[in-house]
Coordinates of C-alpha atoms and ligand atoms in Angstrom, one line a residue:
M1 CA -19.4 -19.7 -12.7
I2 CA -18.6 -16.8 -10.3
P3 CA -15.2 -15.8 -11.6
Y4 CA -12.4 -14.5 -9.3
G5 CA -12.3 -11.2 -11.3
R6 CA -14.0 -9.7 -14.2
Q7 CA -14.5 -6.4 -16.1
D8 CA -17.4 -4.0 -15.4
I9 CA -18.5 -2.5 -18.8
S10 CA -21.2 0.2 -19.0
D11 CA -23.2 1.5 -21.9
A12 CA -21.0 4.6 -21.8
D13 CA -17.9 2.4 -22.2
I14 CA -19.4 0.8 -25.2
E15 CA -20.4 4.1 -26.7
A16 CA -16.9 5.4 -26.3
V17 CA -15.5 2.4 -28.2
I18 CA -18.1 2.7 -31.0
D19 CA -17.3 6.4 -31.4
V20 CA -13.7 5.5 -32.1
L21 CA -14.7 2.9 -34.6
K22 CA -16.6 5.5 -36.5
S23 CA -13.8 8.0 -36.4
N24 CA -10.7 8.5 -38.6
F25 CA -8.2 7.0 -36.2
L26 CA -8.3 3.4 -34.8
T27 CA -4.7 3.9 -33.7
Q28 CA -2.2 6.8 -33.3
G29 CA -5.1 9.2 -33.0
P30 CA -6.2 11.5 -30.1
K31 CA -7.5 8.9 -27.7
V32 CA -4.2 7.6 -26.5
P33 CA -2.9 11.1 -25.4
E34 CA -6.3 11.7 -23.8
F35 CA -6.0 8.5 -21.8
E36 CA -2.4 9.4 -20.9
K37 CA -3.5 12.8 -19.7
A38 CA -6.2 11.1 -17.6
L39 CA -3.6 8.8 -16.0
T40 CA -1.3 11.8 -15.1
S41 CA -4.2 13.7 -13.7
I42 CA -5.3 11.0 -11.4
T43 CA -1.8 10.1 -10.2
G44 CA 0.1 13.4 -10.4
A45 CA 2.9 11.8 -12.3
K46 CA 4.5 14.0 -15.0
H47 CA 4.4 11.5 -17.8
A48 CA 2.3 8.5 -18.7
L49 CA 2.9 6.2 -21.7
A50 CA 0.1 3.9 -22.6
M51 CA 1.2 0.6 -24.1
N52 CA -0.4 -2.6 -25.3
S53 CA 0.2 -4.4 -22.0
A54 CA 1.8 -4.0 -18.6
T55 CA 4.4 -6.6 -19.7
S56 CA 5.4 -4.3 -22.6
A57 CA 5.5 -1.4 -20.2
L58 CA 7.8 -3.3 -17.8
H59 CA 10.1 -4.2 -20.7
A60 CA 10.2 -0.6 -22.0
A61 CA 10.9 0.6 -18.4
C62 CA 13.8 -1.8 -18.0
L63 CA 15.3 -0.8 -21.3
A64 CA 14.9 2.9 -20.5
L65 CA 16.8 2.3 -17.2
G66 CA 19.6 0.7 -19.2
L67 CA 19.1 -2.8 -18.1
G68 CA 21.2 -5.2 -20.2
K69 CA 23.5 -8.2 -20.3
G70 CA 25.5 -8.5 -17.1
D71 CA 23.0 -6.7 -15.1
I72 CA 20.7 -8.1 -12.4
L73 CA 17.0 -7.4 -11.6
W74 CA 15.4 -8.3 -8.3
T75 CA 11.7 -8.8 -7.7
T76 CA 9.4 -10.8 -5.4
P77 CA 8.7 -14.5 -6.0
V78 CA 5.0 -13.8 -5.3
T79 CA 4.0 -12.1 -8.5
F80 CA 3.0 -12.8 -12.0
V81 CA 5.9 -14.1 -14.1
A82 CA 5.9 -10.9 -16.2
S83 CA 7.6 -8.9 -13.4
A84 CA 10.6 -11.1 -13.7
N85 CA 10.5 -11.9 -17.4
A86 CA 10.9 -8.2 -18.3
G87 CA 14.4 -8.5 -16.9
L88 CA 15.2 -11.6 -18.9
Y89 CA 14.0 -9.9 -22.2
C90 CA 16.9 -7.4 -21.6
G91 CA 19.5 -10.2 -21.1
A92 CA 19.7 -9.5 -17.3
K93 CA 19.8 -12.1 -14.6
I94 CA 17.0 -12.4 -12.1
D95 CA 17.0 -12.9 -8.3
F96 CA 14.2 -12.6 -5.7
V97 CA 13.7 -11.2 -2.3
D98 CA 11.3 -13.1 0.0
I99 CA 8.0 -11.6 1.2
D100 CA 6.7 -10.2 4.5
P101 CA 4.5 -12.9 6.0
D102 CA 1.8 -10.3 6.9
T103 CA 1.5 -8.2 3.8
Y104 CA 2.7 -10.7 1.2
N105 CA 4.7 -7.8 -0.3
I106 CA 8.5 -7.8 -0.6
C107 CA 10.1 -7.5 2.9
P108 CA 12.3 -4.4 3.5
K109 CA 14.2 -6.2 6.2
K110 CA 15.1 -9.1 3.9
L111 CA 15.9 -6.6 1.2
E112 CA 18.4 -4.8 3.4
K113 CA 20.1 -8.1 4.3
E114 CA 20.3 -9.1 0.6
L115 CA 21.7 -5.7 -0.4
I116 CA 24.4 -5.9 2.2
K117 CA 25.3 -9.4 1.0
A118 CA 25.2 -8.4 -2.7
Q119 CA 27.4 -5.4 -2.2
I120 CA 30.1 -7.7 -0.6
N121 CA 29.7 -10.2 -3.5
G122 CA 29.6 -7.6 -6.2
T123 CA 26.1 -8.7 -7.3
L124 CA 24.0 -5.6 -6.6
P125 CA 21.0 -5.4 -8.9
K126 CA 20.5 -2.5 -11.3
I127 CA 16.7 -2.6 -10.8
L128 CA 14.3 -3.6 -8.1
V129 CA 10.7 -4.4 -9.0
P130 CA 8.4 -4.2 -5.9
V131 CA 4.9 -5.5 -6.6
H132 CA 1.9 -4.0 -4.8
L133 CA 0.2 -7.4 -4.3
C134 CA -3.6 -7.4 -4.3
G135 CA -3.4 -3.6 -4.6
Q136 CA -1.8 -2.7 -1.2
S137 CA 1.4 -0.6 -1.6
C138 CA 4.7 -2.0 -0.5
D139 CA 6.6 -0.2 2.2
M140 CA 8.0 2.2 -0.5
R141 CA 9.6 4.7 1.9
A142 CA 11.8 2.0 3.4
I143 CA 12.4 0.4 0.0
R144 CA 13.3 3.7 -1.6
D145 CA 15.7 4.7 1.2
L146 CA 17.5 1.3 0.9
C147 CA 17.7 1.4 -2.9
M148 CA 19.0 5.0 -2.9
G149 CA 21.8 3.9 -0.6
Y150 CA 22.9 1.2 -3.0
G151 CA 22.2 3.0 -6.3
V152 CA 19.4 0.6 -7.3
K153 CA 16.6 1.9 -9.6
I154 CA 13.0 1.1 -8.8
I155 CA 10.1 0.1 -11.1
E156 CA 6.9 -0.3 -9.1
D157 CA 4.7 -3.0 -10.6
A158 CA 1.4 -1.5 -9.7
S159 CA -0.6 -3.8 -12.0
H160 CA -3.0 -4.5 -9.0
A161 CA -3.0 -1.0 -7.5
I162 CA -4.4 1.7 -9.7
G163 CA -6.9 3.8 -7.6
G164 CA -5.0 3.1 -4.3
S165 CA -2.8 5.4 -2.3
Y166 CA 0.2 5.3 -0.1
L167 CA 1.1 7.9 2.6
G168 CA -1.6 10.1 1.3
G169 CA -0.4 10.2 -2.3
P170 CA -1.9 8.2 -5.2
I171 CA -0.1 5.1 -6.3
G172 CA 1.5 6.0 -9.6
N173 CA 2.8 9.3 -8.5
C174 CA 6.3 7.8 -8.6
A175 CA 7.2 9.7 -5.3
Y176 CA 9.3 6.6 -4.3
S177 CA 10.3 5.1 -7.7
D178 CA 11.7 5.9 -11.1
I179 CA 8.8 4.3 -13.0
T180 CA 5.4 2.9 -12.1
I181 CA 3.5 0.3 -14.2
F182 CA -0.2 -0.3 -14.5
S183 CA -2.1 -3.2 -16.2
F184 CA -5.5 -2.9 -17.8
H185 CA -6.2 -6.6 -18.4
P186 CA -9.9 -7.3 -17.8
V187 CA -9.4 -8.9 -14.4
K188 CA -7.6 -5.8 -13.2
I189 CA -9.3 -2.7 -11.7
I190 CA -10.0 -0.9 -14.9
T191 CA -9.6 -2.4 -18.3
T192 CA -8.7 -1.6 -22.0
G193 CA -9.0 -5.3 -23.0
E194 CA -5.3 -5.7 -23.1
G195 CA -3.2 -2.7 -22.1
G196 CA -0.8 -1.1 -19.7
A197 CA 1.0 2.1 -18.9
A198 CA 4.4 3.3 -17.6
L199 CA 4.4 6.5 -15.5
T200 CA 7.4 8.6 -14.5
N201 CA 8.4 12.1 -13.4
D202 CA 11.7 11.9 -15.3
D203 CA 11.6 13.6 -18.8
Q204 CA 14.5 11.5 -20.1
L205 CA 13.0 8.2 -19.0
A206 CA 9.7 9.2 -20.6
D207 CA 11.5 10.0 -24.0
K208 CA 13.3 6.7 -23.9
M209 CA 10.2 4.7 -23.1
A210 CA 8.4 6.5 -26.0
L211 CA 11.2 5.4 -28.3
Y212 CA 11.2 1.8 -27.2
R213 CA 7.4 1.7 -27.5
G214 CA 7.6 2.9 -31.1
H215 CA 10.3 0.9 -33.0
G216 CA 13.1 3.2 -31.8
I217 CA 11.9 5.8 -34.3
T218 CA 12.1 9.5 -33.5
R219 CA 10.8 12.6 -35.3
D220 CA 12.5 14.9 -32.9
K221 CA 15.4 16.9 -34.6
N222 CA 17.4 17.0 -31.4
M223 CA 17.6 13.2 -31.3
M224 CA 18.8 12.8 -34.9
T225 CA 22.3 12.4 -36.3
E226 CA 21.8 14.7 -39.3
P227 CA 19.5 17.5 -40.5
L228 CA 16.0 16.5 -41.7
H229 CA 16.0 15.3 -45.4
G230 CA 12.5 16.8 -45.6
P231 CA 9.1 16.9 -43.8
W232 CA 8.8 13.1 -44.2
Y233 CA 12.0 12.4 -42.4
Y234 CA 12.4 10.2 -39.3
Q235 CA 15.3 8.2 -37.9
Q236 CA 15.5 4.9 -36.1
V237 CA 18.0 5.5 -33.3
E238 CA 17.4 2.5 -31.1
L239 CA 16.0 -1.0 -31.5
G240 CA 12.4 -0.5 -30.4
Y241 CA 9.2 -2.5 -30.5
N242 CA 5.6 -2.0 -31.5
Y243 CA 4.1 -1.7 -28.0
R244 CA 1.5 0.9 -29.0
M245 CA -2.0 0.9 -27.5
T246 CA -4.9 1.5 -30.0
D247 CA -7.3 4.3 -29.8
I248 CA -10.1 1.8 -29.4
Q249 CA -8.5 0.6 -26.2
A250 CA -7.6 4.1 -25.0
A251 CA -11.2 5.3 -25.5
L252 CA -12.3 2.4 -23.2
G253 CA -9.6 3.4 -20.8
V254 CA -10.8 7.0 -20.7
S255 CA -14.3 5.9 -20.0
Q256 CA -13.3 3.4 -17.4
I257 CA -11.0 5.8 -15.5
G258 CA -14.0 8.0 -14.9
R259 CA -15.4 5.1 -12.9
L260 CA -12.2 4.2 -11.1
S261 CA -13.0 5.6 -7.6
E262 CA -16.5 4.1 -7.8
F263 CA -14.9 0.7 -8.7
V264 CA -12.4 0.9 -5.8
S265 CA -14.9 1.9 -3.2
K266 CA -17.2 -0.9 -4.3
R267 CA -14.2 -3.3 -3.9
H268 CA -13.7 -2.0 -0.4
Q269 CA -17.3 -2.5 0.5
I270 CA -17.1 -6.1 -0.8
A271 CA -13.8 -6.6 1.2
R272 CA -15.3 -5.3 4.4
R273 CA -18.3 -7.6 3.9
Y274 CA -16.0 -10.6 3.4
D275 CA -14.1 -9.6 6.6
R276 CA -17.3 -9.7 8.5
L277 CA -18.7 -12.9 6.9
L278 CA -15.4 -14.8 7.4
D279 CA -15.0 -13.8 11.0
G280 CA -14.5 -16.9 13.1
L281 CA -13.5 -19.2 10.3
P282 CA -10.0 -20.7 10.4
V283 CA -8.6 -18.4 7.7
V284 CA -6.4 -15.4 7.7
I285 CA -8.0 -12.3 6.1
P286 CA -6.0 -9.7 4.3
S287 CA -4.3 -7.1 6.6
Q288 CA -4.9 -3.5 5.8
L289 CA -2.0 -1.3 6.8
D290 CA -2.3 2.2 8.1
D291 CA -1.4 4.9 5.6
T292 CA -2.4 2.7 2.6
Y293 CA -5.6 2.5 0.7
S294 CA -5.6 -0.6 -1.4
G295 CA -6.9 -0.8 -5.0
L296 CA -8.1 -4.3 -3.9
H297 CA -7.5 -6.1 -7.1
L298 CA -7.6 -9.3 -5.1
Y299 CA -9.0 -10.6 -1.9
V300 CA -6.6 -13.4 -0.7
I301 CA -7.3 -15.6 2.3
R302 CA -4.8 -18.0 3.8
L303 CA -6.1 -21.3 5.2
K304 CA -5.1 -22.1 8.8
L305 CA -4.3 -25.7 7.7
D306 CA -3.4 -26.8 11.2
Y307 CA -7.1 -26.4 12.2
I308 CA -8.7 -27.7 9.0
L309 CA -9.6 -31.2 8.1
R310 CA -9.2 -30.8 4.4
S311 CA -6.0 -29.9 2.5
H312 CA -5.4 -26.6 0.6
K313 CA -6.0 -28.5 -2.7
E314 CA -9.3 -30.1 -1.4
V315 CA -10.7 -26.7 -0.2
F316 CA -9.8 -25.2 -3.6
E317 CA -11.3 -28.0 -5.6
G318 CA -14.4 -27.9 -3.4
L319 CA -15.0 -24.3 -4.2
R320 CA -14.5 -25.0 -7.9
E321 CA -17.0 -27.8 -7.7
Y322 CA -19.6 -25.3 -6.7
D323 CA -18.7 -23.1 -9.8
I324 CA -16.7 -20.6 -7.7
G325 CA -13.8 -19.4 -9.8
V326 CA -11.2 -19.2 -7.1
N327 CA -7.6 -18.9 -8.0
V328 CA -4.1 -18.8 -6.5
H329 CA -2.0 -15.7 -6.8
Y330 CA 0.7 -16.7 -7.3
I331 CA 2.8 -19.9 -7.9
P332 CA 6.2 -18.5 -6.7
V333 CA 8.1 -17.5 -9.9
H334 CA 11.3 -19.2 -8.8
L335 CA 9.5 -22.6 -8.8
Q336 CA 8.4 -22.3 -12.4
P337 CA 10.4 -24.8 -14.5
Y338 CA 11.9 -22.0 -16.6
Y339 CA 13.4 -20.4 -13.5
A340 CA 14.2 -23.7 -11.7
A341 CA 16.4 -24.4 -14.8
M342 CA 18.5 -21.3 -13.7
G343 CA 19.2 -23.0 -10.4
F344 CA 16.3 -21.8 -8.2
K345 CA 14.8 -24.5 -6.0
K346 CA 12.2 -25.3 -3.3
G347 CA 13.3 -23.8 0.0
D348 CA 15.0 -20.7 -1.5
F349 CA 12.2 -18.4 -0.4
P350 CA 10.4 -20.1 2.5
E351 CA 7.8 -17.3 3.3
S352 CA 6.7 -17.2 -0.4
E353 CA 6.4 -21.0 -0.5
K354 CA 4.4 -21.1 2.7
Y355 CA 2.1 -18.4 1.5
Y356 CA 1.6 -20.4 -1.8
S357 CA 0.7 -23.5 0.2
E358 CA -2.2 -21.7 2.0
A359 CA -3.5 -18.9 -0.3
I360 CA -6.8 -18.7 -2.2
S361 CA -8.1 -15.7 -4.1
L362 CA -11.8 -15.3 -3.5
P363 CA -14.0 -13.7 -6.1
M364 CA -13.4 -9.9 -6.0
Y365 CA -14.8 -7.5 -8.6
S366 CA -16.9 -4.4 -8.5
A367 CA -20.0 -6.1 -9.8
L368 CA -19.9 -9.0 -7.4
S369 CA -23.4 -9.4 -5.9
E370 CA -24.1 -9.9 -2.3
K371 CA -25.9 -13.1 -3.2
D372 CA -22.9 -14.5 -5.0
Q373 CA -20.6 -13.4 -2.2
D374 CA -22.9 -15.2 0.3
K375 CA -22.6 -18.3 -1.8
V376 CA -18.8 -18.1 -1.8
V377 CA -18.7 -17.8 2.0
E378 CA -21.3 -20.5 2.6
V379 CA -19.4 -23.0 0.4
L380 CA -16.1 -22.1 2.0
R381 CA -17.5 -22.5 5.5
S382 CA -18.6 -26.0 4.7
L383 CA -15.1 -26.9 3.4
V384 CA -13.0 -25.6 6.3
S385 CA -14.6 -27.7 9.0
P386 CA -12.2 -28.3 11.9
K387 CA -10.0 -31.4 12.5
Ligands
PLP1 C1 -1.3 -8.7 -14.7 C2 0.0 -8.5 -14.2 C3 1.1 -8.2 -15.1 C4 1.0 -8.3 -16.6 O1 0.0 -7.4 -17.1 P1 -0.4 -7.5 -18.6 O2 -1.1 -6.2 -18.8 O3 -1.3 -8.7 -18.7 O4 0.8 -7.7 -19.4 C5 2.3 -7.9 -14.5 N1 2.5 -7.9 -13.2 C6 1.5 -8.2 -12.4 C7 1.8 -8.2 -10.9 C8 0.3 -8.5 -12.8 O5 -0.7 -8.8 -12.0

């Protein structure tokens, strides 16, 4: 099986993990701060908080921004469910803004329309979660300008996008957002097994996320309600969680981050090769915007179904029959039964639904061989024969 995505683990990565296993600390040791320092140094963000997943980091970020019952969070329908679920964990309501049909990212023009409507109706969101789909940044300058005007906070879900850049700055620098989230799941660009991080330039938000990551417990005198009872003393001042990353994971992260630019440039070589090989086929290839450099987590094509004999499902199944692990990113979140039960329905976000009816993620990972890539294209070519 050629998977759609997979990790790339070197001997040095393995050594780094073994070293931790032989050390005194499997968790709460020196590797987590070392990984966090690596994250701030590649992004330029002031703070990075490593956590046990991007989902946890999204949750801690929402809590730090004060999201709660009675509040609203907006995101895109074309994302993994976690981008929206984080808001539900906090008791907030969720709504969506439809995508731009060319980039598949949240559309700033639709966002503006929805913000105007929401202000009139008194339903403005507290937080917007734009998602950099496939690794290409959203139009963050337009999104930031709009959100500032309406007092909406921004969490960038950059789970696909570490190693990319936008307007000359690294994704994760939080130049256009309050907090940025990365995921280190094995299919993503670098991995820690499971893992994620939240980055911010705001000292207070960083302190709050640290609290929510660690049971709501503090050892900082300034955050306590009374003087220390003794050197052992700590206080629980919030209801937090155990969202810590282990040192085993962080060591893998440190080692992987050293290979990040190699990984991303390899992904770009593979993408350019797909672009060439798919030329002339009835498919839409990903658009690369000026002023962005994608992390290229995914390479999504859209089938021009009007010109193709087979259906979307038949082309997908045909690829799978040849052991090509294609996937679809994503089933629009509002159509999931859990969200449909809140009142969302087919037709609510037409661009997202149209995208879903045509999209296929082709295999994309740094270690994908040219031979395997040729096989993917050859099988695809045989399946998209014209009407
Ligand atoms: C993978 C992913 C997540 C969740 O990441 P985990 O680290 O698995 O929790 C959230 N949002 C998006 C867009 C993702 O792709």
